[in-house]
C-alpha cells in the first residue's frame, strides 16, 4: 500500500513539474515579439523598412513602433522585385536588438516589389512627336520618324512632368536630330531618355521650266514651282517670282533646277 501511495505521489509530482514547465514556457513565449514576414509586399521609397514587409505582434507597443521603422535595405528599381532572405533581416535585427526575444516567422519565398508608374513606349513616343511637331509647326508638309527604339519606362509613383529639348541646333532646315526627354518628380530628374529622330520637310520651290543659258535674262514665264524635300538645305528665305524676274543667269541653268540667290545677278546697265 505504501509503495502504491509513493508511486502516485511521484507521478503527481512529475505531472506538476510538467505543468509548471509548460506555464513557464508559455509565459516566456507570450513575452516574445512575433515578426511575420509577408509573402508579398510593396515598397514606395528608395529604401524599405520592416513595417512594410512584416506584421509585428506583441505586448511591447513601443518596441513594435520602433521595429516597424527599422531600415532593412534598398528597394528594387521601379517595376522590379527582389526575394527577401532570412539572413538579411536577422542581420539587421541582431545589430540593434536581442533576437532571443524575437520570433521570426518566414514564408517560403517572400517577394518585395517596388510601386511604380508605367510610361508606355507609345506614351513616350507621343510626347516626343508632339514636341518635334511644335518645333517645325511653320512647315505645312513634313514627315517625322523616330529612329530610336523606345521601351516602356517604370518610375516611382508621384506627380510627373516632362521636359523635351533638342540637343544642338543645325543650320539645316531639318534632317537628323537628337532629343532629350527628361522626366521629373518634385523638381528632381528621375529618368532621362535620348531619342534620335529624322524630320523631312517638303516645300514648293521656285525652279526653271527649261534650261537657261548663262547671261540670259530670266522672265516670269521661265519659272515653275516644284515640290522638293528641303530637309538638308541650309536655312534661307524663300525666293518668290518678283525676286527673280528681270535678273540674268550667272551660269547655265538646267531644267527644273531650283533657283538660288547665287545663281542670278542683276543685269549690267549700259548707257
Short mmCIF file of N, CA and C in Angstrom, two decimals, residues 206 217-221 223 240-248 264:
data_model
loop_
_atom_site.label_atom_id
_atom_site.label_comp_id
_atom_site.label_asym_id
_atom_site.label_seq_id
_atom_site.Cartn_x
_atom_site.Cartn_y
_atom_site.Cartn_z
N UNK A 206 10.97 77.45 -106.17
CA UNK A 206 10.96 78.09 -107.49
C UNK A 206 12.07 77.48 -108.33
N UNK A 217 18.46 86.85 -119.64
CA UNK A 217 17.54 87.43 -118.68
C UNK A 217 16.42 86.44 -118.37
N UNK A 218 16.07 86.33 -117.08
CA UNK A 218 15.04 85.39 -116.63
C UNK A 218 13.70 86.10 -116.57
N UNK A 219 12.68 85.48 -117.20
CA UNK A 219 11.33 86.04 -117.18
C UNK A 219 10.44 85.22 -116.23
N UNK A 220 9.29 85.80 -115.86
CA UNK A 220 8.34 85.07 -115.01
C UNK A 220 7.85 83.81 -115.70
N UNK A 221 7.73 83.88 -117.01
CA UNK A 221 7.24 82.72 -117.77
C UNK A 221 8.25 81.57 -117.78
N UNK A 223 9.66 80.47 -115.12
CA UNK A 223 9.68 79.90 -113.77
C UNK A 223 8.52 78.94 -113.53
N UNK A 240 10.74 84.27 -104.23
CA UNK A 240 9.49 84.44 -104.97
C UNK A 240 9.81 84.97 -106.37
N UNK A 241 8.78 84.93 -107.28
CA UNK A 241 8.98 85.30 -108.68
C UNK A 241 9.51 86.73 -108.82
N UNK A 242 9.00 87.63 -107.99
CA UNK A 242 9.41 89.03 -108.08
C UNK A 242 10.90 89.22 -107.82
N UNK A 243 11.49 88.30 -107.06
CA UNK A 243 12.91 88.42 -106.74
C UNK A 243 13.79 87.92 -107.89
N UNK A 244 13.19 87.16 -108.83
CA UNK A 244 13.98 86.54 -109.90
C UNK A 244 13.79 87.24 -111.24
N UNK A 245 12.53 87.56 -111.56
CA UNK A 245 12.23 88.13 -112.89
C UNK A 245 13.05 89.39 -113.15
N UNK A 246 13.68 89.44 -114.32
CA UNK A 246 14.49 90.61 -114.71
C UNK A 246 15.97 90.42 -114.46
N UNK A 247 16.35 89.40 -113.66
CA UNK A 247 17.76 89.14 -113.41
C UNK A 247 18.31 88.18 -114.46
N UNK A 248 19.63 88.07 -114.52
CA UNK A 248 20.25 87.20 -115.52
C UNK A 248 20.93 86.02 -114.82
N UNK A 264 21.88 83.89 -109.77
CA UNK A 264 21.39 85.02 -110.59
C UNK A 264 22.03 86.32 -110.13
#
